[in-house]
Amino acid sequence: MSGDMSTFFSISVIFAVLMVFTALYCILTSRNLIRILIGLELMTKAVTLLLAVGGYVSGRMALAQSFIITLIVIEVVIIAVAAGIVIGTYRHTNDLDARKLNSLKG
Amino acid sequence: MTFDFNMMNIFLLALFLAAGVWTVLTSRLLISAIGLAVTSIMLTILLFLMKAPLAGVFELSVCAGLITVVFISTISLTKPVEKSEVLQLKMKRLKRFVFLPLLLFLAAWVLFAKPLHLTNPAQVPVEQTTLQHVLWFARRFDLIGQILIILTGVFGVIVLFKTKTGQAEKQDNER
Amino acid sequence: MSVLLILVPLAAVLIMNLPLHKLMRKLAFWVGLVLCMLQAVLIIRMPIGFWNTQPDLLYRLLLFRPFTDNLAFVMFLSIAIVGFVSLLVARYAIENDGSKLFNFTNLLLLAMAGMNGLVVSRDLFSLYVFLEVSAVASFILIAFNNGKDALEGTFKYLVLSAVATAMILSAIGLLMTVTGSVSFKTLSSVMGPNSGNPVVLLAVALLLGGLFIKSGLVPFHGWVPDAYSSAPSATSILLAGIVTKTTGVYALIRVVTKMNLLTHQVQVLVMAVAAVSIVVGALAALGQSDFKRMLAYSSISQVGYIILGLGIGSNLALAGAVFHLFNHAIFKSLLFVNAAAVEKQTGTRNMDILGGISDKMPVTGFTSVIAFLSTAGIPPLSGFWSKLIIIIAAWKAGFHVYALIAILASLLTLAYFLSMQRRVFFGKLASGFEDLKEANLWILVPACLLAAITIGLGLCIPWLLNSFLLPIRSIL
Amino acid sequence: MDNELIVFLLVCIPLAGSFLLPLVRLISEETRNLTALLLVLASLVASLFMMPVVLTGETVTVQLAGVNLFYADKLAVFMAFVSSLVGSIIVLYSFGYISHYEHRDEYYFMVVLFLGAMMGLIFSRNLLALYLFWEITAIACWRLIGFFRDRNYVVKADKAFLVTVFGALMMLLGFIMIGTQTGSFDIGIIKKVLAGKHLPNIAVMLILLGILSKSATVPLHTWLPDAGVAPSPVTALLHAAVLVKIGVYVYARLFVASFDIDEIWHTIVPIIAGVSALVSAGAALVETDLKRIIAYSTISQLGFIFLGLAIGNNIGIVGGLLYILMHSIAKGGLFLCAGIVEQNAKTKDITRLGGLISVMPITAISFILCAFSVMGIPPFGGFFGKYMVIAGALSGDKMFIAMLFLVGAFMTIIYLFRVFVMIFLGESKLSLQNIREGSNVMVFSVALLAMLSVASGIFIKFPFDFVQSAVRQMTGGLL
């Protein structure tokens, strides 16, 4: 492993962290449920990048690839379930405003 | 060569981030979903460069393809946002942009407060196995997990998408 | 053999869904019950050697050797018991619509398989995979009836859970960069020399943060009351009794002990979070008027005790933490069973409307008294002993302030449960409930079973402590 | 039968038997009542059996699962005898009193459970076991105070539960301190490890908090008058005559019989006791609620017991123990009389009562006999207790404290006479036509307690000798 690898790692981590913060911004400020899901997706992207970088830097790309594939499968299932929940909410309220989701309090 | 590789990577990473930011900032949901797909594509290219072609293919087909389809169909199943509302939203969103630089600054500060570089990177021997081997032999336990979660997802779709609108409305009226 | 605990439910689900015969769908409920019972009985009957051996054929099929220790036993047993109870309550609370019960059984079995898998995983990534399996199954179970509140609660849970898993995955990525591996074995030997490495520090922080969210500890507890209270009764039992405990608390215990994470800073962090959870959860529970919501806050508070035991880190404290984990699974499930009975029979969970119904529902009233006394740590019930062990351990390790907090919080626990008793069970019968009837056997049987376990464990503690609980650490 | 088994059964028969009572109810109401009485009588008989055994100076230790669980010496047997005696009379009295109310199953269940736990507490050799039984009594107490299910009563029950549990938790913390310091919760082992050293003062303070809250001593006394006005005088009696003795007993067991404590506590505890005695006697003087007066009187008399135990010499300890016996009997009598008055006159406001001696003579006479004992008028039993306590204080050169208690004793005489005069003598504001004597069982139990008050004074020699040898055993350090 060379020094280049180390720089590459640092730069990637910086970008991944920036991506995570972008996603967090999206989750925190969005009013639309679908947009919140998109934010979650962006966060997963950043995580995927981190996993790949981890495999690349440590020379375990095969392991990292298998992780990423597993991760993607799980991601799809979660998004499908989340979409189901969003559509279910829409059926009840005809609206997707996160701020109106406040019947549970306390 | 390494120089080029790094430059290429940094460029792509910047594009990746830019696509993500665009996804967040655009006001129309549909474009946002497409932005997500673009981000996925950027990630795919990055994965290819990092010699992870299979993962890249998965990313491309599933994330850029399937998930975008799911999002777009969800968006089309729900109410389209009207023009005036979009404008209103845009104005409100503009106000909230104040936070974004703050967040980015915070992120940068977190990152540079303690430089994140590997102190002793030569510790780990490089493995010599192929993806197939790892996926099928070393990580078979995870495959069981994948089967389980896919089954769960199937049941989720059965339970959640069951169109019993009548029942749902009845419950609403009871409230 | 413990890998069978994952494969058998999986096989059962697959077989039940083959388009074989209509009868299959009717039988599903009973199959689920039998599987839960089988798991519980086998865990109790079979020695540890049985679980750690694996036939050659099975190994060649799986290429995976799960490991099983006393802690895993405790988890398997609680998973089986809570699953069993939850199924019975589902039979009682979900309207007898064949396909609904069928779906519920399948999802429950999948969640159980996921949790069993989580318990036996040997590396961080498998842990994550099975964590997601049980989490996704529980999302669907919460949103099971497609009610508005339930969907809202699920969405909150889903978002926070996704953030948590993202944190855990980032930690996996970072740790892989440093060590090239994700197995607990490698990680435990690498943590020591690298403990000053900023990458490792960041990874550990992310890992702990993610698991804190999953356990519903206080700064990250927002989803807990919403998800618990809006879910269908049967799901609440499953969720409060075991899902959160496995995906959050067990994972935390496993990760911290397996990876030798308990440095001084981590200890301070963990214990502070635990103490805050104990107090804030109890205080918030005092102000609730929704039965299930109060139980949810109480859950946060009790999880704090478990984490406190983990934070102290001595053998005794870990034994106490694991024992409290089990006890919590039992008595919190029992309380949620009672809540289910009350909700179904009276049609409300609002404690201000209810009152004095223990005259009409004596069994429910009595078992709820047992459960809350156990939660509040009143002897001779089992909850007392686990709390006592944790507090003694805290005092021995020199954490006198934490011991004091833990003891005084018992008083808060007692206060909110007394108020619950006064408003729901004890006292004069509220108007409008003159025709109230006791719930049917589907719910009384699990309630009595859980109450019996609570009392029995409390009385058997001298035998249990030396033979089972104290060796926990030696195997960890 | 060997002695270990007797001690074991003494505790376990009522404790385990109480759970059977709701089942026995399925046979018939009377069977259940009799079973309850038999369970408590079993304890009484067993403690009588134990008396000759321990009188020879022998002590009995019961082991369970490798832990020294129970331990019987003279002090324990004495206490067990007193509690089961009063307990049996309570159960007998309940046959008449409780028969018109709902939740009778729960009532008998809780009373017998309470007495069983009380026995367990008395014989505990392990601090954790002691705490365990301590909390069981609190649970039973909670259900009994809330017996009538009125919102008010339930709130008072909750209050009593919370206060006593708070004290108990503090006590537990103190136990844990001692346990971690010495590595054991066994009283005998702790004593060996300490080897004559003092207990840490903080631990003593924490344990004292528990004791004071249970024995309803100022400033943790407020739950007792509330519990006293709560529904049934029977439960009130249980609390006043038996429950509060738990704290006193634990004080005697831990700080007199087993461990040494710092000299300073021999001053602090009597002062707390003195303040408690005077404040509550003052409250008793101005109250108009019959049961509240008796409850305050209890708090006041507990001060005497504490004084005797804490003063630090044998005369005082003998007095304290004697007074436990005398007070239990006499105060039990007073409460049962109050119950009869309340049930038949339908009020417990003493300003509205009067002249009852003409309609319920036996109750009136029993009341005044018991009152004499509490006042400390010779030759009633209470006199000897009080006398010894104050003599102990004087011989310990605590002149000031002795004076304090003399004032307290004087106030006792005043307020008890006031109650007697206002209820039984003078003119009634109610019509006396409908007021009759209580049922036979109830009057019999009251009369029995009154006779016992007299007899214990006349035959003072027997309890005195027993208590004296018990004190010799305690201070001799046998454990």
Coordinates of N, CA and C in Angstrom, one line a residue, chain D residues 156-306:
Chain D
K156 N -53.8 7.1 49.0 CA -53.1 7.0 50.3 C -52.3 5.7 50.3
A157 N -52.9 4.7 49.7 CA -52.1 3.4 49.6 C -50.8 3.6 48.8
D158 N -51.0 4.3 47.7 CA -49.8 4.5 46.9 C -48.8 5.3 47.6
K159 N -49.3 6.3 48.4 CA -48.3 7.2 49.2 C -47.6 6.3 50.2
A160 N -48.3 5.5 50.9 CA -47.6 4.7 51.9 C -46.6 3.7 51.2
F161 N -47.0 3.2 50.1 CA -46.1 2.3 49.4 C -44.8 3.0 49.0
L162 N -45.0 4.2 48.4 CA -43.9 4.9 47.9 C -42.9 5.3 49.0
V163 N -43.5 5.8 50.1 CA -42.7 6.2 51.2 C -41.9 5.1 51.8
T164 N -42.6 4.0 52.0 CA -41.8 2.8 52.6 C -40.8 2.2 51.6
V165 N -41.2 2.2 50.3 CA -40.2 1.7 49.4 C -39.0 2.6 49.2
F166 N -39.3 3.9 49.3 CA -38.1 4.8 49.3 C -37.2 4.5 50.4
G167 N -37.7 4.4 51.6 CA -36.9 4.0 52.8 C -36.2 2.7 52.5
A168 N -37.0 1.7 52.0 CA -36.4 0.4 51.8 C -35.3 0.4 50.8
L169 N -35.4 1.2 49.8 CA -34.3 1.3 48.7 C -33.1 1.9 49.3
M170 N -33.3 2.9 50.2 CA -32.1 3.5 50.9 C -31.4 2.4 51.7
M171 N -32.3 1.7 52.4 CA -31.8 0.6 53.2 C -31.0 -0.4 52.4
L172 N -31.6 -0.7 51.2 CA -30.9 -1.7 50.3 C -29.5 -1.2 50.0
L173 N -29.5 0.1 49.7 CA -28.2 0.7 49.3 C -27.2 0.6 50.5
G174 N -27.7 0.8 51.7 CA -26.8 0.6 52.8 C -26.4 -0.9 52.9
F175 N -27.3 -1.8 52.7 CA -26.9 -3.2 52.7 C -25.9 -3.5 51.7
I176 N -26.1 -2.9 50.5 CA -25.1 -3.2 49.4 C -23.7 -2.6 49.8
M177 N -23.7 -1.5 50.5 CA -22.4 -0.9 51.0 C -21.8 -1.9 51.9
I178 N -22.5 -2.4 52.8 CA -22.0 -3.4 53.8 C -21.6 -4.6 53.0
G179 N -22.4 -5.1 52.1 CA -22.2 -6.3 51.4 C -20.9 -6.2 50.6
T180 N -20.7 -5.1 49.9 CA -19.5 -5.0 49.0 C -18.3 -4.9 49.9
Q181 N -18.5 -4.2 51.1 CA -17.3 -4.0 51.9 C -16.8 -5.3 52.5
T182 N -17.8 -6.2 52.9 CA -17.4 -7.4 53.6 C -17.5 -8.6 52.8
G183 N -18.1 -8.5 51.6 CA -18.1 -9.6 50.7 C -19.2 -10.6 51.0
S184 N -20.1 -10.3 51.8 CA -21.2 -11.2 52.1 C -22.4 -10.5 52.6
F185 N -23.6 -11.1 52.4 CA -24.8 -10.5 53.0 C -25.3 -11.3 54.2
D186 N -24.5 -12.3 54.6 CA -24.9 -13.1 55.8 C -24.5 -12.3 57.0
I187 N -25.5 -12.1 57.9 CA -25.2 -11.3 59.1 C -24.1 -11.9 59.9
G188 N -24.1 -13.2 60.1 CA -23.0 -13.8 60.9 C -21.6 -13.6 60.3
I189 N -21.5 -13.8 59.0 CA -20.2 -13.6 58.3 C -19.8 -12.1 58.4
I190 N -20.7 -11.2 58.1 CA -20.4 -9.8 58.2 C -19.8 -9.5 59.5
K191 N -20.5 -10.0 60.6 CA -20.0 -9.7 61.9 C -18.6 -10.2 62.1
K192 N -18.3 -11.4 61.6 CA -17.0 -11.9 61.7 C -16.0 -11.0 61.0
V193 N -16.3 -10.6 59.8 CA -15.4 -9.8 59.0 C -15.1 -8.5 59.6
L194 N -16.2 -7.9 60.1 CA -16.1 -6.6 60.8 C -15.2 -6.7 62.0
A195 N -15.4 -7.8 62.8 CA -14.5 -8.0 63.9 C -14.5 -6.9 64.9
G196 N -15.7 -6.4 65.3 CA -15.7 -5.4 66.3 C -15.6 -4.0 65.8
K197 N -15.3 -3.8 64.5 CA -15.2 -2.4 64.0 C -16.7 -1.9 63.8
H198 N -16.7 -0.5 63.8 CA -18.0 0.1 63.5 C -18.5 -0.1 62.1
L199 N -19.8 -0.1 61.9 CA -20.3 0.0 60.5 C -20.0 1.4 60.0
P200 N -19.8 1.6 58.7 CA -19.6 2.9 58.2 C -20.9 3.8 58.5
N201 N -20.6 5.0 58.9 CA -21.8 5.9 59.3 C -22.8 6.1 58.2
I202 N -22.3 6.2 56.9 CA -23.3 6.4 55.8 C -24.2 5.2 55.7
A203 N -23.6 4.0 55.8 CA -24.5 2.8 55.8 C -25.5 2.8 56.9
V204 N -25.1 3.2 58.1 CA -26.0 3.2 59.2 C -27.1 4.2 58.9
M205 N -26.7 5.3 58.4 CA -27.7 6.4 58.1 C -28.8 5.9 57.1
L206 N -28.2 5.2 56.0 CA -29.2 4.7 55.0 C -30.1 3.7 55.5
I207 N -29.6 2.8 56.3 CA -30.4 1.7 56.9 C -31.4 2.4 57.8
L208 N -31.0 3.4 58.6 CA -31.9 4.0 59.5 C -33.1 4.7 58.8
L209 N -32.8 5.2 57.6 CA -33.8 5.8 56.8 C -34.9 4.8 56.5
G210 N -34.5 3.6 56.1 CA -35.4 2.5 55.9 C -36.2 2.2 57.2
I211 N -35.5 2.1 58.3 CA -36.2 1.7 59.5 C -37.2 2.8 59.9
L212 N -36.8 4.0 59.8 CA -37.7 5.1 60.3 C -38.9 5.2 59.4
S213 N -38.7 5.0 58.1 CA -39.9 5.1 57.2 C -40.8 3.9 57.5
K214 N -40.3 2.8 57.8 CA -41.2 1.7 58.1 C -41.9 1.8 59.4
S215 N -41.1 2.3 60.4 CA -41.7 2.5 61.7 C -42.4 3.8 61.9
A216 N -42.5 4.5 60.8 CA -43.3 5.8 60.8 C -42.8 6.7 61.9
T217 N -41.6 7.0 61.9 CA -41.0 8.0 62.8 C -40.8 9.3 62.1
V218 N -41.1 10.4 62.8 CA -40.8 11.7 62.2 C -39.4 11.7 61.7
P219 N -39.1 12.2 60.5 CA -40.0 12.9 59.5 C -40.7 12.0 58.5
L220 N -40.5 10.7 58.6 CA -41.1 9.9 57.5 C -42.4 9.2 58.0
H221 N -43.1 9.9 58.8 CA -44.3 9.3 59.5 C -45.6 9.5 58.8
T222 N -45.6 10.4 57.8 CA -46.9 10.9 57.3 C -47.8 9.8 56.8
W223 N -47.2 8.7 56.3 CA -48.1 7.7 55.7 C -49.0 7.0 56.7
L224 N -48.5 6.9 58.0 CA -49.2 6.1 58.9 C -50.6 6.7 59.3
P225 N -50.7 8.0 59.7 CA -52.1 8.5 60.0 C -53.0 8.3 58.7
D226 N -52.4 8.5 57.5 CA -53.3 8.3 56.3 C -53.7 6.9 56.2
A227 N -52.8 6.0 56.4 CA -53.2 4.6 56.4 C -54.1 4.3 57.5
G228 N -54.0 5.0 58.6 CA -55.0 4.7 59.7 C -56.4 5.1 59.4
V229 N -56.5 6.2 58.6 CA -57.9 6.6 58.3 C -58.5 5.8 57.1
A230 N -57.6 5.1 56.5 CA -58.0 4.3 55.4 C -58.9 3.2 55.9
P231 N -59.7 2.6 55.0 CA -60.9 1.9 55.4 C -61.0 1.1 56.7
S232 N -60.4 -0.1 56.7 CA -60.8 -1.0 57.7 C -59.9 -0.8 58.9
P233 N -60.4 -0.7 60.1 CA -59.6 -0.7 61.3 C -58.7 -1.9 61.4
V234 N -59.2 -2.9 60.8 CA -58.4 -4.2 60.9 C -57.0 -4.0 60.2
T235 N -57.1 -3.4 59.0 CA -55.8 -3.2 58.3 C -55.0 -2.1 59.1
A236 N -55.7 -1.1 59.6 CA -55.0 -0.1 60.3 C -54.3 -0.7 61.5
L237 N -55.0 -1.6 62.2 CA -54.4 -2.3 63.3 C -53.2 -3.0 62.9
L238 N -53.3 -3.7 61.7 CA -52.2 -4.5 61.2 C -51.0 -3.5 61.1
H239 N -51.3 -2.3 60.6 CA -50.1 -1.4 60.4 C -49.6 -0.9 61.7
A240 N -50.6 -0.5 62.6 CA -50.1 0.1 63.8 C -49.5 -0.8 64.8
A241 N -50.1 -2.0 64.8 CA -49.6 -2.9 65.9 C -48.5 -3.9 65.4
V242 N -48.5 -4.2 64.1 CA -47.5 -5.2 63.7 C -46.5 -4.6 62.7
L243 N -47.0 -3.9 61.7 CA -46.1 -3.5 60.6 C -45.0 -2.6 61.2
V244 N -45.4 -1.6 62.0 CA -44.4 -0.6 62.4 C -43.4 -1.3 63.3
K245 N -43.7 -2.4 63.9 CA -42.7 -3.1 64.7 C -41.6 -3.7 63.9
I246 N -41.8 -3.8 62.6 CA -40.7 -4.3 61.7 C -39.5 -3.5 61.8
G247 N -39.7 -2.2 61.7 CA -38.5 -1.3 61.8 C -37.8 -1.4 63.1
V248 N -38.6 -1.4 64.1 CA -38.0 -1.5 65.5 C -37.2 -2.8 65.6
Y249 N -37.8 -3.9 65.1 CA -37.2 -5.2 65.2 C -35.9 -5.2 64.4
V250 N -35.9 -4.7 63.2 CA -34.7 -4.7 62.4 C -33.6 -3.8 63.1
Y251 N -34.0 -2.8 63.7 CA -33.1 -2.0 64.5 C -32.4 -2.9 65.6
A252 N -33.3 -3.6 66.3 CA -32.7 -4.4 67.4 C -31.8 -5.5 66.8
R253 N -32.3 -6.1 65.7 CA -31.5 -7.2 65.1 C -30.2 -6.7 64.6
L254 N -30.2 -5.6 63.9 CA -28.9 -5.2 63.2 C -28.0 -4.5 64.2
F255 N -28.6 -3.4 64.8 CA -27.7 -2.5 65.5 C -27.5 -2.8 67.0
V256 N -28.4 -3.6 67.5 CA -28.2 -4.0 68.9 C -27.6 -5.4 69.0
A257 N -28.2 -6.4 68.2 CA -27.8 -7.7 68.4 C -26.6 -8.1 67.6
S258 N -26.4 -7.4 66.4 CA -25.4 -7.9 65.5 C -24.2 -7.0 65.4
F259 N -24.4 -5.8 65.0 CA -23.3 -4.9 64.6 C -23.1 -3.8 65.7
D260 N -21.8 -3.4 65.7 CA -21.6 -2.2 66.5 C -21.7 -1.0 65.7
I261 N -22.3 0.1 66.3 CA -22.3 1.3 65.5 C -21.7 2.4 66.3
D262 N -21.4 3.5 65.6 CA -20.7 4.6 66.3 C -21.4 5.1 67.5
E263 N -20.7 5.6 68.4 CA -21.3 6.0 69.7 C -22.3 7.1 69.5
I264 N -22.0 7.9 68.4 CA -22.9 9.1 68.2 C -24.3 8.8 67.9
W265 N -24.6 7.6 67.4 CA -26.0 7.2 67.1 C -26.8 7.0 68.4
H266 N -26.1 6.6 69.5 CA -26.8 6.5 70.7 C -27.3 7.8 71.2
T267 N -26.9 8.9 70.7 CA -27.5 10.2 71.0 C -28.5 10.6 69.9
I268 N -28.1 10.4 68.7 CA -29.0 10.9 67.6 C -30.3 10.2 67.6
V269 N -30.3 8.9 67.6 CA -31.5 8.1 67.5 C -32.5 8.4 68.7
P270 N -32.0 8.5 69.9 CA -33.0 8.9 71.0 C -33.6 10.3 70.7
I271 N -32.8 11.2 70.2 CA -33.3 12.5 69.9 C -34.4 12.5 68.9
I272 N -34.1 11.8 67.8 CA -35.2 11.6 66.7 C -36.4 11.0 67.4
A273 N -36.2 10.0 68.2 CA -37.3 9.3 68.8 C -38.1 10.3 69.7
G274 N -37.3 11.1 70.5 CA -38.0 12.0 71.4 C -38.8 13.0 70.6
V275 N -38.2 13.6 69.5 CA -39.0 14.6 68.7 C -40.2 13.9 68.2
S276 N -40.0 12.7 67.7 CA -41.2 12.0 67.1 C -42.3 11.8 68.1
A277 N -41.9 11.4 69.3 CA -42.9 11.1 70.4 C -43.6 12.4 70.7
L278 N -42.9 13.5 70.9 CA -43.6 14.7 71.3 C -44.5 15.3 70.2
V279 N -43.9 15.4 69.0 CA -44.7 16.0 67.9 C -46.0 15.2 67.6
S280 N -45.9 13.9 67.6 CA -47.1 13.1 67.3 C -48.1 13.1 68.5
A281 N -47.5 13.2 69.7 CA -48.4 13.3 70.8 C -49.2 14.6 70.8
G282 N -48.5 15.7 70.3 CA -49.2 16.9 70.2 C -50.3 16.8 69.1
A283 N -50.0 16.2 68.0 CA -51.0 16.0 66.9 C -52.2 15.2 67.4
A284 N -51.9 14.2 68.3 CA -53.0 13.4 68.8 C -53.9 14.2 69.7
L285 N -53.3 15.2 70.3 CA -54.1 16.0 71.2 C -55.2 16.8 70.5
V286 N -54.9 17.2 69.3 CA -55.8 18.1 68.6 C -56.7 17.4 67.6
E287 N -56.3 16.2 67.2 CA -57.1 15.5 66.2 C -58.5 15.2 66.7
T288 N -59.5 15.1 65.8 CA -60.8 14.7 66.2 C -61.2 13.3 65.6
D289 N -60.4 12.8 64.7 CA -60.7 11.6 64.1 C -60.2 10.4 64.9
L290 N -61.0 9.5 65.3 CA -60.7 8.5 66.3 C -59.4 7.7 65.9
K291 N -59.5 7.3 64.6 CA -58.4 6.4 64.2 C -57.1 7.1 63.9
R292 N -57.2 8.4 63.5 CA -56.0 9.2 63.4 C -55.4 9.4 64.7
I293 N -56.2 9.6 65.8 CA -55.6 9.8 67.1 C -54.8 8.6 67.5
I294 N -55.4 7.4 67.3 CA -54.7 6.2 67.7 C -53.4 6.0 66.8
A295 N -53.5 6.4 65.6 CA -52.3 6.3 64.7 C -51.2 7.2 65.2
Y296 N -51.6 8.4 65.5 CA -50.5 9.3 66.0 C -50.0 8.8 67.4
S297 N -50.9 8.2 68.2 CA -50.4 7.7 69.4 C -49.4 6.5 69.2
T298 N -49.6 5.8 68.1 CA -48.7 4.7 67.7 C -47.3 5.3 67.5
I299 N -47.3 6.4 66.6 CA -46.0 7.0 66.3 C -45.3 7.4 67.6
S300 N -46.1 8.0 68.5 CA -45.5 8.5 69.7 C -45.0 7.4 70.5
Q301 N -45.7 6.3 70.6 CA -45.2 5.2 71.5 C -44.0 4.5 70.9
L302 N -43.9 4.5 69.5 CA -42.8 3.9 68.9 C -41.5 4.7 69.3
G303 N -41.7 6.0 69.6 CA -40.5 6.7 70.1 C -40.0 6.1 71.4
F304 N -40.8 5.6 72.2 CA -40.4 5.0 73.5 C -39.6 3.7 73.2
I305 N -40.1 3.0 72.2 CA -39.4 1.7 71.9 C -38.0 2.0 71.4
F306 N -37.9 3.0 70.4 CA -36.7 3.4 69.9 C -35.7 3.8 70.9

